mmCIF file of C-alpha atoms in Angstrom:
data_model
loop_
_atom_site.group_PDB
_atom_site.id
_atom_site.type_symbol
_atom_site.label_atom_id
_atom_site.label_comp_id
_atom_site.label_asym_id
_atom_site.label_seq_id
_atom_site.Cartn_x
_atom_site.Cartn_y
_atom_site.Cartn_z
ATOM 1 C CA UNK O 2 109.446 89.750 117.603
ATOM 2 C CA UNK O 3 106.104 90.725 117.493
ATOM 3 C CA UNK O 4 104.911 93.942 119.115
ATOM 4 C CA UNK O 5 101.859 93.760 121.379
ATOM 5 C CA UNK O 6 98.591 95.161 119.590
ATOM 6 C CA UNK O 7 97.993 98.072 122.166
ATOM 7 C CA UNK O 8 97.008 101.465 120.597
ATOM 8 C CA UNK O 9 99.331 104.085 120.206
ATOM 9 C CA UNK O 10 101.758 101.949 121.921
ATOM 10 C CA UNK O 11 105.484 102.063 120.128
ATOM 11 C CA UNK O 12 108.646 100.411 119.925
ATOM 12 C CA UNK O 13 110.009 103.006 121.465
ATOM 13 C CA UNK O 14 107.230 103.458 124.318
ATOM 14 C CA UNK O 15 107.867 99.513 125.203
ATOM 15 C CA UNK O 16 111.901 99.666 125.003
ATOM 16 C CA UNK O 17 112.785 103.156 125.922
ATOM 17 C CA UNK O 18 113.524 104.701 129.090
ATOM 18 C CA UNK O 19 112.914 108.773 128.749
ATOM 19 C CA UNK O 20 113.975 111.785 130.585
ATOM 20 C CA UNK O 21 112.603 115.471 130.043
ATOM 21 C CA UNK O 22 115.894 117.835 130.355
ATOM 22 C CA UNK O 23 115.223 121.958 129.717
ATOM 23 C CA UNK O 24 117.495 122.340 126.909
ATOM 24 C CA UNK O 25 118.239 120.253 123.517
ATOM 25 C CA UNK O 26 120.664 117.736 123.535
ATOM 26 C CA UNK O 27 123.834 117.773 122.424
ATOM 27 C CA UNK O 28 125.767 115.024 123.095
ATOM 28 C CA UNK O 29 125.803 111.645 124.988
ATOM 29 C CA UNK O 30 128.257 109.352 126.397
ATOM 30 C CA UNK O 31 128.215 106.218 128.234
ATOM 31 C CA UNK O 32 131.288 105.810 130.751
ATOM 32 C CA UNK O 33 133.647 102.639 130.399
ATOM 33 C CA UNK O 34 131.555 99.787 132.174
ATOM 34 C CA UNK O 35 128.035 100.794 130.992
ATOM 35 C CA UNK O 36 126.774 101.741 133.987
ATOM 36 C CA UNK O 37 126.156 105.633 133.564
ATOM 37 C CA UNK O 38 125.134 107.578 130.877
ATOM 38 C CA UNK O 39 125.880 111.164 130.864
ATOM 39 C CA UNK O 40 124.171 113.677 128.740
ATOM 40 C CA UNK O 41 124.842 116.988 127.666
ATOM 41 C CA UNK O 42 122.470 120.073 126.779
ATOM 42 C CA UNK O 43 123.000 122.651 125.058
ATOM 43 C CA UNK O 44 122.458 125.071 128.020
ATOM 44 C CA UNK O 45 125.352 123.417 129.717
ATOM 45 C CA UNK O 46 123.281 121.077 131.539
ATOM 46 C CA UNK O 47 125.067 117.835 132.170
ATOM 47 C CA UNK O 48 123.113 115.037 134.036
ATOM 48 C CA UNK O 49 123.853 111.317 134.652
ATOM 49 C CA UNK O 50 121.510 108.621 133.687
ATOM 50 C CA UNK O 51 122.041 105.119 135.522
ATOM 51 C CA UNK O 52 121.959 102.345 132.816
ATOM 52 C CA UNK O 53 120.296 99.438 135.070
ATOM 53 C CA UNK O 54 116.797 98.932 133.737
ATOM 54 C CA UNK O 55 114.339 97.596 136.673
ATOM 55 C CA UNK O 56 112.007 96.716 133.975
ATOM 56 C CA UNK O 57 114.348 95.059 131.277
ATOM 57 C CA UNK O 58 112.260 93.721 128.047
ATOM 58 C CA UNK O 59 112.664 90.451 129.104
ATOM 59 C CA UNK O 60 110.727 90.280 132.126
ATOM 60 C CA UNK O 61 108.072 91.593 130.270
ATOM 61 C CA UNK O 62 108.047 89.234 127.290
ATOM 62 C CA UNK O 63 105.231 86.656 127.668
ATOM 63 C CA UNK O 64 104.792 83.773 125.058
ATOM 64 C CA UNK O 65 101.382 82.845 124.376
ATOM 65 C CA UNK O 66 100.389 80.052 121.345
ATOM 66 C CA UNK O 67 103.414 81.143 119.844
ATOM 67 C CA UNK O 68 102.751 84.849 119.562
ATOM 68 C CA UNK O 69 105.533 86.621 121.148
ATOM 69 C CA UNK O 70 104.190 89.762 123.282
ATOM 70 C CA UNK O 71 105.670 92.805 125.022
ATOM 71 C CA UNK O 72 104.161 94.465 128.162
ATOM 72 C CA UNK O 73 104.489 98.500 128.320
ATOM 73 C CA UNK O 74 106.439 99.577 131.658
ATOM 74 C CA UNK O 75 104.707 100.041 134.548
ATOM 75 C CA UNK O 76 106.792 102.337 136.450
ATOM 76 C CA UNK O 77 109.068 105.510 135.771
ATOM 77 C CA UNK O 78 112.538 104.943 135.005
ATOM 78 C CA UNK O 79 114.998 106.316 137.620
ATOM 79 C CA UNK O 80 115.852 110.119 138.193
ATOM 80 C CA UNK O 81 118.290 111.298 136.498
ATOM 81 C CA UNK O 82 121.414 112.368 138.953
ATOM 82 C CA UNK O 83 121.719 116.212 138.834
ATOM 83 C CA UNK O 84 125.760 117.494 138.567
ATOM 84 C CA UNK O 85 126.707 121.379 139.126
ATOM 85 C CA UNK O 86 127.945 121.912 135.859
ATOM 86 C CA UNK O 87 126.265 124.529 133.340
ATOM 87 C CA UNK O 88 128.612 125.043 131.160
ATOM 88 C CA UNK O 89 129.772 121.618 130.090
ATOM 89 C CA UNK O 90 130.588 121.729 125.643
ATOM 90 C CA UNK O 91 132.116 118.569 125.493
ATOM 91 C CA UNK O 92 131.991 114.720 127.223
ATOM 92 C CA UNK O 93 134.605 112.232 127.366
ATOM 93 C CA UNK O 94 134.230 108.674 129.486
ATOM 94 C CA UNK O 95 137.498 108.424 131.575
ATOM 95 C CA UNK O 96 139.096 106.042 133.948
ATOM 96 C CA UNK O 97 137.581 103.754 136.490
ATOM 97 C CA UNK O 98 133.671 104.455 135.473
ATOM 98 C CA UNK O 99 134.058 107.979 135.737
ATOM 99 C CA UNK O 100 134.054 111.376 132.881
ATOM 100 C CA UNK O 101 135.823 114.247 131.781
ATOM 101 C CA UNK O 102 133.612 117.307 130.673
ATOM 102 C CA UNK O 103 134.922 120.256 129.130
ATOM 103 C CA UNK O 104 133.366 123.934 129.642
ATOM 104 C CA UNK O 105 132.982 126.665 127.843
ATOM 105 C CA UNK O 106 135.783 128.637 130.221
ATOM 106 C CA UNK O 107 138.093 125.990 129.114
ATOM 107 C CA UNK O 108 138.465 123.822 132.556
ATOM 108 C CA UNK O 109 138.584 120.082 131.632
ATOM 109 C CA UNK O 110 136.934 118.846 134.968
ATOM 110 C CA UNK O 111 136.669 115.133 136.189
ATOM 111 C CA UNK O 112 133.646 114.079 137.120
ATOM 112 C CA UNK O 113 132.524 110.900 139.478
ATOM 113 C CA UNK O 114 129.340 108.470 138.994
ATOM 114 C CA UNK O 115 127.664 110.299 142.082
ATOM 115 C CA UNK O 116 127.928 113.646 139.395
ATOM 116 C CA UNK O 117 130.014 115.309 142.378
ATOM 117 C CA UNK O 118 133.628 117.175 140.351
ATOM 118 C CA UNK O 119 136.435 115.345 141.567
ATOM 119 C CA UNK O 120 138.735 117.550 140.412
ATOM 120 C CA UNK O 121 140.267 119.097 137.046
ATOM 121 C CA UNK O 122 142.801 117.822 134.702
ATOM 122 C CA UNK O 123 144.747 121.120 134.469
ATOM 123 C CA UNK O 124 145.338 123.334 137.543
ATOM 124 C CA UNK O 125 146.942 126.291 135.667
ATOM 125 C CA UNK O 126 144.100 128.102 133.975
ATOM 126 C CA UNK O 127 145.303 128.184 130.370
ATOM 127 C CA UNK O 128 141.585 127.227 128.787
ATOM 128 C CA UNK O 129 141.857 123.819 126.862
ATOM 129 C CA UNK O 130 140.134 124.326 123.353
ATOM 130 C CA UNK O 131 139.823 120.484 122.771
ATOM 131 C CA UNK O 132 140.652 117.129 124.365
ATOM 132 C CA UNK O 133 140.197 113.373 123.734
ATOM 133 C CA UNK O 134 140.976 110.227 126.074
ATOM 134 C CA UNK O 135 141.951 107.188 125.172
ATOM 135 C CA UNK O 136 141.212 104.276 127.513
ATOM 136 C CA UNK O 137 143.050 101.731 126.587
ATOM 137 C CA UNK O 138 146.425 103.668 126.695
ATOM 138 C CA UNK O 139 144.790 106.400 129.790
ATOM 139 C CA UNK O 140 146.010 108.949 127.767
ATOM 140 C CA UNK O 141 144.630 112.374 127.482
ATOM 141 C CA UNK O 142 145.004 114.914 124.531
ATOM 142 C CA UNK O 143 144.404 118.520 125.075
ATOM 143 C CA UNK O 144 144.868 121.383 123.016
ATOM 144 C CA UNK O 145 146.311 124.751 124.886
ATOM 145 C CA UNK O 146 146.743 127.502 122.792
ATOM 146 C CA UNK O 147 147.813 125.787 119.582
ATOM 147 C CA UNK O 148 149.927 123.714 121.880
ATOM 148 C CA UNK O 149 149.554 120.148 122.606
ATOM 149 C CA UNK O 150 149.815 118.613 125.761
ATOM 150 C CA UNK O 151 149.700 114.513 126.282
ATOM 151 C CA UNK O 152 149.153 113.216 130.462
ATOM 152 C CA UNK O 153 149.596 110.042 130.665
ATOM 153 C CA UNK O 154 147.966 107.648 133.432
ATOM 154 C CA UNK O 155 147.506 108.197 136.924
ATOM 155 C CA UNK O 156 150.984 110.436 137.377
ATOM 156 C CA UNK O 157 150.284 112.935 135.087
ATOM 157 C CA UNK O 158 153.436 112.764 133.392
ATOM 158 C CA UNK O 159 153.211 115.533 130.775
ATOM 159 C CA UNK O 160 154.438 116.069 127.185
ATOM 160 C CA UNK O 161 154.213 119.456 125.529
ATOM 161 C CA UNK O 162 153.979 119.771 121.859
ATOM 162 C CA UNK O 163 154.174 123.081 119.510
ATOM 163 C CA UNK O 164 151.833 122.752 117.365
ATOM 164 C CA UNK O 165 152.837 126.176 114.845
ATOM 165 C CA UNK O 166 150.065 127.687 112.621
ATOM 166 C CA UNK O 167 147.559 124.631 113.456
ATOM 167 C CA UNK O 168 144.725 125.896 115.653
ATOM 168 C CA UNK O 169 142.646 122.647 116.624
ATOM 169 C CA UNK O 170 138.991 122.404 116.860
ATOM 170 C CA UNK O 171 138.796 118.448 117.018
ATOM 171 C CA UNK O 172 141.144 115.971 118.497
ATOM 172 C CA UNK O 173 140.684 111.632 118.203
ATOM 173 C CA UNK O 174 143.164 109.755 119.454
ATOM 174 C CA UNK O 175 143.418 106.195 117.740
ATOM 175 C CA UNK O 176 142.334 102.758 119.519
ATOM 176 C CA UNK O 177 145.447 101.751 120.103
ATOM 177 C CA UNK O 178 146.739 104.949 121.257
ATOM 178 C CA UNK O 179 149.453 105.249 118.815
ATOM 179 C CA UNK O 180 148.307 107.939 116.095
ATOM 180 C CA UNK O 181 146.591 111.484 117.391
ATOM 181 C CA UNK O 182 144.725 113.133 114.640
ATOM 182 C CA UNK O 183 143.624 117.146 114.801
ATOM 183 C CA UNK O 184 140.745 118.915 112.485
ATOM 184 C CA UNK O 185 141.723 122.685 112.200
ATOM 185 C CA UNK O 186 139.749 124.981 110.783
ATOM 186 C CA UNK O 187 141.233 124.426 107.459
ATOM 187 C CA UNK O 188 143.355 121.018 107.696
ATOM 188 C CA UNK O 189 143.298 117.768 108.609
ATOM 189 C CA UNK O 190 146.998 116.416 110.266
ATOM 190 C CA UNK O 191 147.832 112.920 111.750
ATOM 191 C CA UNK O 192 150.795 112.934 114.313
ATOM 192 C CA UNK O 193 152.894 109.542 115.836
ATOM 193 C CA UNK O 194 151.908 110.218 119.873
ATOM 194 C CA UNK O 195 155.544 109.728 120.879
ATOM 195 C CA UNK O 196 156.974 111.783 117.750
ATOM 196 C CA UNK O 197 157.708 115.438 118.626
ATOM 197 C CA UNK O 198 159.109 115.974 115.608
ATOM 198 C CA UNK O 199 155.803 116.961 113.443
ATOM 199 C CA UNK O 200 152.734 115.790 111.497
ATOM 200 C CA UNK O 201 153.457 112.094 109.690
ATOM 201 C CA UNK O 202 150.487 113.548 106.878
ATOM 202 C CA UNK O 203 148.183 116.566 106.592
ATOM 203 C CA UNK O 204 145.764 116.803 103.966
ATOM 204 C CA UNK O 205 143.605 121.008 103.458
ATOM 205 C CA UNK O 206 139.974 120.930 104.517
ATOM 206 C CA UNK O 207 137.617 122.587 102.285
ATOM 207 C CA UNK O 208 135.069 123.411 105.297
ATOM 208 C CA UNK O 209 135.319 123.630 108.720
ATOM 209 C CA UNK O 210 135.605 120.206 110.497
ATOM 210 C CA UNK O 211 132.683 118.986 112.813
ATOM 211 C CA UNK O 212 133.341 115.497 113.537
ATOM 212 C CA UNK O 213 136.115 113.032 113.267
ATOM 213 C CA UNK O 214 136.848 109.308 113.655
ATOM 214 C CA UNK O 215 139.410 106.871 113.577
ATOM 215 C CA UNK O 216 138.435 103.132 111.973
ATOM 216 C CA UNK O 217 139.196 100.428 114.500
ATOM 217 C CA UNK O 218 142.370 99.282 113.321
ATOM 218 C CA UNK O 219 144.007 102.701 112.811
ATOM 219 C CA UNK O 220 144.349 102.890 109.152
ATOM 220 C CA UNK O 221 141.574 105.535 107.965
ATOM 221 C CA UNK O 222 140.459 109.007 109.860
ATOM 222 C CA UNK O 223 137.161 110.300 108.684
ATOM 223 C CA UNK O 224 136.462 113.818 108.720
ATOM 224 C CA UNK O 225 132.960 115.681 108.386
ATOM 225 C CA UNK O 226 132.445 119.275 107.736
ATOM 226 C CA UNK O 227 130.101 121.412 107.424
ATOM 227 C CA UNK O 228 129.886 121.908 104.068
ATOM 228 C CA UNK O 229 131.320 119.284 101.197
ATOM 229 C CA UNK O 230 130.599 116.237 102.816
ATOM 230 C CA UNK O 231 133.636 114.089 104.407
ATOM 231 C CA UNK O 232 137.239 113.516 103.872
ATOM 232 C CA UNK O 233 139.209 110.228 104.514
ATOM 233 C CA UNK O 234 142.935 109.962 105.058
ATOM 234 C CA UNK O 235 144.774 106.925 104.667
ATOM 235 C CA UNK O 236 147.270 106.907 107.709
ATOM 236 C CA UNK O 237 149.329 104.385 105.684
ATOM 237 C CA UNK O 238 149.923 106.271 102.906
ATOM 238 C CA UNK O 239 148.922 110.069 103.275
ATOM 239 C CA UNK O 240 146.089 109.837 100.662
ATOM 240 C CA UNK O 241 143.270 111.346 101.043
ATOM 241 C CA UNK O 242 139.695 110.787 99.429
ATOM 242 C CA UNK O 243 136.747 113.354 99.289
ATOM 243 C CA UNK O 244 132.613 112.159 99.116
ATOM 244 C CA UNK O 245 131.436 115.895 98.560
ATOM 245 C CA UNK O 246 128.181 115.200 97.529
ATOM 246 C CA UNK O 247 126.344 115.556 100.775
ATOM 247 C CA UNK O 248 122.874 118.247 101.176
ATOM 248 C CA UNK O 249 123.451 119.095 104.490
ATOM 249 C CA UNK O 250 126.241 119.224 107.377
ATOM 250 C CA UNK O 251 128.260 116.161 108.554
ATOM 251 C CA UNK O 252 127.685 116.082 111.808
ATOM 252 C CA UNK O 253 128.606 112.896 112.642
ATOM 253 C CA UNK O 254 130.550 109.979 111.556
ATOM 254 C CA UNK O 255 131.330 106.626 112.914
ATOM 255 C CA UNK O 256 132.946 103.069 111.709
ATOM 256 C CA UNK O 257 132.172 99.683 111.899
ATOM 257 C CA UNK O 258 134.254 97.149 113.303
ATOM 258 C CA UNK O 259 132.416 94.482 112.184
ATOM 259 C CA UNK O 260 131.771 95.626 108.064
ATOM 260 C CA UNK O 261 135.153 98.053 107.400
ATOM 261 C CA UNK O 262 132.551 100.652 107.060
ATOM 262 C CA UNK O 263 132.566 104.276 107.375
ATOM 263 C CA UNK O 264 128.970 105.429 108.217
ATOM 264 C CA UNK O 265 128.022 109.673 107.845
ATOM 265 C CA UNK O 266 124.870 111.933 108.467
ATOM 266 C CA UNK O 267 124.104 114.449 106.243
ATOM 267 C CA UNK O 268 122.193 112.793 103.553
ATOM 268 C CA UNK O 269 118.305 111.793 102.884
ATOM 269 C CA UNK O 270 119.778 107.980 103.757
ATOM 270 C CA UNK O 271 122.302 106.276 105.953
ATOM 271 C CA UNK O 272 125.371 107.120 103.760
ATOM 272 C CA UNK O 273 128.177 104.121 103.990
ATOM 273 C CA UNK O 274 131.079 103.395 102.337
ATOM 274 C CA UNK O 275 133.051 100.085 102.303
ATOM 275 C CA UNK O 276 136.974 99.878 102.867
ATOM 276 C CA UNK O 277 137.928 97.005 102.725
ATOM 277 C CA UNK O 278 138.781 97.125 98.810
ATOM 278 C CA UNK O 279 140.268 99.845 96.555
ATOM 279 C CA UNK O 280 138.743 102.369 95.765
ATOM 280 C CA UNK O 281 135.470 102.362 98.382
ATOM 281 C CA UNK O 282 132.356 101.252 97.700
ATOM 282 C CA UNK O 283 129.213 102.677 98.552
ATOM 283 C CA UNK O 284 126.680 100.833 100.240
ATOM 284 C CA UNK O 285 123.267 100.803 100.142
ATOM 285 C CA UNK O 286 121.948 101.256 104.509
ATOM 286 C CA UNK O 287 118.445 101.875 104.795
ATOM 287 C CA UNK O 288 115.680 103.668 103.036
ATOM 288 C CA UNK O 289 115.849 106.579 101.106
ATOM 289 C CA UNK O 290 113.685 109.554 101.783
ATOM 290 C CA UNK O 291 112.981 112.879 101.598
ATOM 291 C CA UNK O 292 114.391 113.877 105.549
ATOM 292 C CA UNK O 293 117.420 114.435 106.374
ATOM 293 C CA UNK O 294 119.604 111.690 108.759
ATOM 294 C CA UNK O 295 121.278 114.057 111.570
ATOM 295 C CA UNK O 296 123.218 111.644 113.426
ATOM 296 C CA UNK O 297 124.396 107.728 113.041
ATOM 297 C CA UNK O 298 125.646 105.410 115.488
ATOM 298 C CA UNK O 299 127.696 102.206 114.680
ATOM 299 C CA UNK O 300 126.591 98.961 116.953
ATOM 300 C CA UNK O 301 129.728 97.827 119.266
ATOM 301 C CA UNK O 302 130.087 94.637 117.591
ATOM 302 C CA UNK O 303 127.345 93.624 114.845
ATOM 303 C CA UNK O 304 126.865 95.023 111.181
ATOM 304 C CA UNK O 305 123.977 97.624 112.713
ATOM 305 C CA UNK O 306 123.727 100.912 112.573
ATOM 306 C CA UNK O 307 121.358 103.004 114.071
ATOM 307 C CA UNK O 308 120.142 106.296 112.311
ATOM 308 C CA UNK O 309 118.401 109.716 113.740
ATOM 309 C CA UNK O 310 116.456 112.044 111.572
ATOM 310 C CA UNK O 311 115.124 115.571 111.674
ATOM 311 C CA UNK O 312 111.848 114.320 111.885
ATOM 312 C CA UNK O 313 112.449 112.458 114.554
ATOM 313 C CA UNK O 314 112.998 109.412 113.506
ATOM 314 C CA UNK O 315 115.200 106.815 115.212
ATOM 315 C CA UNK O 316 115.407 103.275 113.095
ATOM 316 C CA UNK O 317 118.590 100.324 113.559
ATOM 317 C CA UNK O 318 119.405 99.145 109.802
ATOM 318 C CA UNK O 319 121.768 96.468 108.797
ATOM 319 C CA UNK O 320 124.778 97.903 106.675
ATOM 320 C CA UNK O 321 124.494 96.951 102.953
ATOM 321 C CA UNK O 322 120.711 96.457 103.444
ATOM 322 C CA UNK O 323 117.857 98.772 103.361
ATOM 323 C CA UNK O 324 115.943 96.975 105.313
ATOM 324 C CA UNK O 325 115.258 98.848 108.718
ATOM 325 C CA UNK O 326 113.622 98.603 111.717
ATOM 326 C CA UNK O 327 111.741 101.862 113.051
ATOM 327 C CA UNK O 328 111.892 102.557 116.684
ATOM 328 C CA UNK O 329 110.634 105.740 117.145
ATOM 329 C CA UNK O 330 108.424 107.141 114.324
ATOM 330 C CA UNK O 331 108.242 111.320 115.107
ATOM 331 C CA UNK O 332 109.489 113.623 117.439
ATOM 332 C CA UNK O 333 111.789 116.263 118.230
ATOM 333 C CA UNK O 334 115.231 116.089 116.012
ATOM 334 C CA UNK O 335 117.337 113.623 116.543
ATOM 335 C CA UNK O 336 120.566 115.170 118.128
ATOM 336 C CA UNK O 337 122.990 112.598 118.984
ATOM 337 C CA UNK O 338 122.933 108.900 119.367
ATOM 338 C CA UNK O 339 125.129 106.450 120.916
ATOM 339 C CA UNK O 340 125.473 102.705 121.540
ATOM 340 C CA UNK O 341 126.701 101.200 124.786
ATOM 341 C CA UNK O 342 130.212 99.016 124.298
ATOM 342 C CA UNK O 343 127.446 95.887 125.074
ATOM 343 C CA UNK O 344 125.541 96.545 122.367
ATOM 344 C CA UNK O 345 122.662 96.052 124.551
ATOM 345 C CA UNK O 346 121.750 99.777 124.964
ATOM 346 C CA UNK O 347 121.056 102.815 122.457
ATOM 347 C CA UNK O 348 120.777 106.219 124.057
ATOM 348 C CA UNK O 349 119.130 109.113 121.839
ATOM 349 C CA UNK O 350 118.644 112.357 122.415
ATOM 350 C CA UNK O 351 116.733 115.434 120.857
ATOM 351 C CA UNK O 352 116.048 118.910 120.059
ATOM 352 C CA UNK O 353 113.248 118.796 122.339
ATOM 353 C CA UNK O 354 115.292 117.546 124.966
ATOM 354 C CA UNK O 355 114.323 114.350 125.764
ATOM 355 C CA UNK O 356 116.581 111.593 126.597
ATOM 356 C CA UNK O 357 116.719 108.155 126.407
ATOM 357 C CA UNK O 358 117.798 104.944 126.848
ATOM 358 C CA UNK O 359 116.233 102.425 124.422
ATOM 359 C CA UNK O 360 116.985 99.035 125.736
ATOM 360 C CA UNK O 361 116.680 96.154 123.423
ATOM 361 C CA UNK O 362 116.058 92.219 123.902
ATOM 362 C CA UNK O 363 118.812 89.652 123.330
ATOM 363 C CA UNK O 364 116.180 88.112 120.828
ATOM 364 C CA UNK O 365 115.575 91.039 118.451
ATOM 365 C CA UNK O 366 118.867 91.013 116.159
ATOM 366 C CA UNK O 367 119.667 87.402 116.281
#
């Protein structure tokens, strides 16, 4: 597609709808339906974003002797819809459209679309460390002083697990709801969800853990730390494989669906890996440089990935390619990034605090 020849005017500027919030920001999550976005600062801040564009691309692509043009916006996206939380650490999307946000007190608290708390998961007030939710089983993992406790649905049937020596920082529950995996500070363990009897594999950590992943169908669990790049563990088998040579942090970590790929952050490029044979191969995503990528994003259902860097940087590459395509050139550090289960939205935030949703065109990755 070709951009309209307007000065100044970006990619980003014609596809993105921004919000100014008074902090960083830390994390983003869209809930089940794509419908809200919430965002997370690093004040505490959390805010809801609704995902409905009144000025999609496509009513402002015009076709003119063949030359493809886009029209800027015209108006300003939506306001953002406030919550009372200010001490939100963590997001989750949860049933029926709604979230989960975690606080720094340790109250997991349910929060609706309107942004009003609905309630809280617990109602003792034992502070949860870490939690994760898995959809498609409504199951929710939270970690209670090194104890593990599993609600299922809308009951809230509990299971209570003792989790010894193991102090969780990071908890992923697998897509099909069958494996739980927790990062401590200095191991990595994988646990059946209806096993009480202990860990199927653990493998040591050499750093602490900052992100974690499960592939789509179960197999691998990706870890990143903080310092020696990223450790796999085959759920199959208990092995586990080590890609140390990272510059910076591994903050995030994400897999595609579509490739077998395990995508990182913490290199000068998009750093990939292919599973799908023995032993995994490294793939070439994107152009090498001299900034570092902070955060990657897999796409819900094409071999995309999108990449932010520390200069600001946002750009969507193919995996295995280097071609990219820049959407944003500069700006605050990229933060956190996050594709919608569509695949038609990208939300991005920074260390300036802006947020946004970039909104692409069904034409532009045909």
């Amino acid at each position: 597609m070709n951009q309209q020849t307007i000065p100044n005017v970006t990619l980003f500027d014609l596809l993105a709808r921004n919000w100014q919030r008074p902090a960083p920001v830390r994390q983003l999550c869209f809930n089940e339906d794509d419908t809200i976005l919430a965002i997370g600062s690093a004040d505490g801040a959390v805010a809801l974003a609704r995902i409905g564009d009144n000025e999609p691309p496509e009513s402002r692509i015009a076709v003119d002797n063949g030359q493809t043009t886009i029209s800027p916006r015209k108006g300003k996206p939506s306001p953002l819809i406030s919550t009372r939380i200010q001490e939100g650490v963590d997001l989750s999307a949860y049933r029926d459209g709604t979230f989960l946000v975690l606080t720094r007190s340790g109250e997991l608290l349910h929060v609706a679309r309107s942004g009003e708390i609905a309630g809280k998961v617990l109602s003792d007030r034992t502070p949860i460390s870490a939690f994760a939710h898995n959809h498609a089983a409504d199951l929710t993992a939270l970690v209670v002083r090194r104890r593990l406790r599993l609600q299922s649905g809308e009951a809230q049937a509990i299971r209570e697990i003792d989790l010894g020596d193991l102090a969780p920082v990071l908890v992923s529950i697998s897509n099909d709801g069958g494996l739980i995996a927790l990062a401590g500070p200095d191991r990595l363990s994988i646990r059946h969800i209806d096993d009480d009897s202990g860990p199927l594999w653990e493998t040591g950590l050499s750093s602490p853990p900052l992100s974690l992943k499960w592939s789509a169908d179960g197999r691998w669990l990706v870890c990143g730390l903080q310092t020696g790049g990223l450790c796999l563990l085959d759920a199959e088998t208990g092995e586990s494989i080590v890609f140390g040579d990272f510059p910076g942090p591994v903050g995030t970590v994400d897999w595609s669906e579509a490739t077998n790929t395990v995508v990182a952050s913490g290199a000068y490029r998009i750093a990939g890996w292919s599973m799908t044979a023995a032993p995994a191969k490294a793939l070439v995503t994107g152009r090498a440089g001299f900034v570092m990528v902070e955060a990657v994003a897999v796409h819900s259902s094409k071999a995309l990935v999108a990449a932010g860097y520390a200069n600001g940087r946002i750009a969507v590459a193919e995996i295995g390619s280097p071609e990219e395509l820049t959407i944003r050139d500069i700006g605050g550090p990229v933060t956190a990034l996050q594709w919608s289960a569509s695949g038609r939205y990208l939300a991005a935030g920074d260390g300036l605090g802006n947020a946004a949703i970039i909104t692409f065109p069904n034409e532009i990755f045909k």
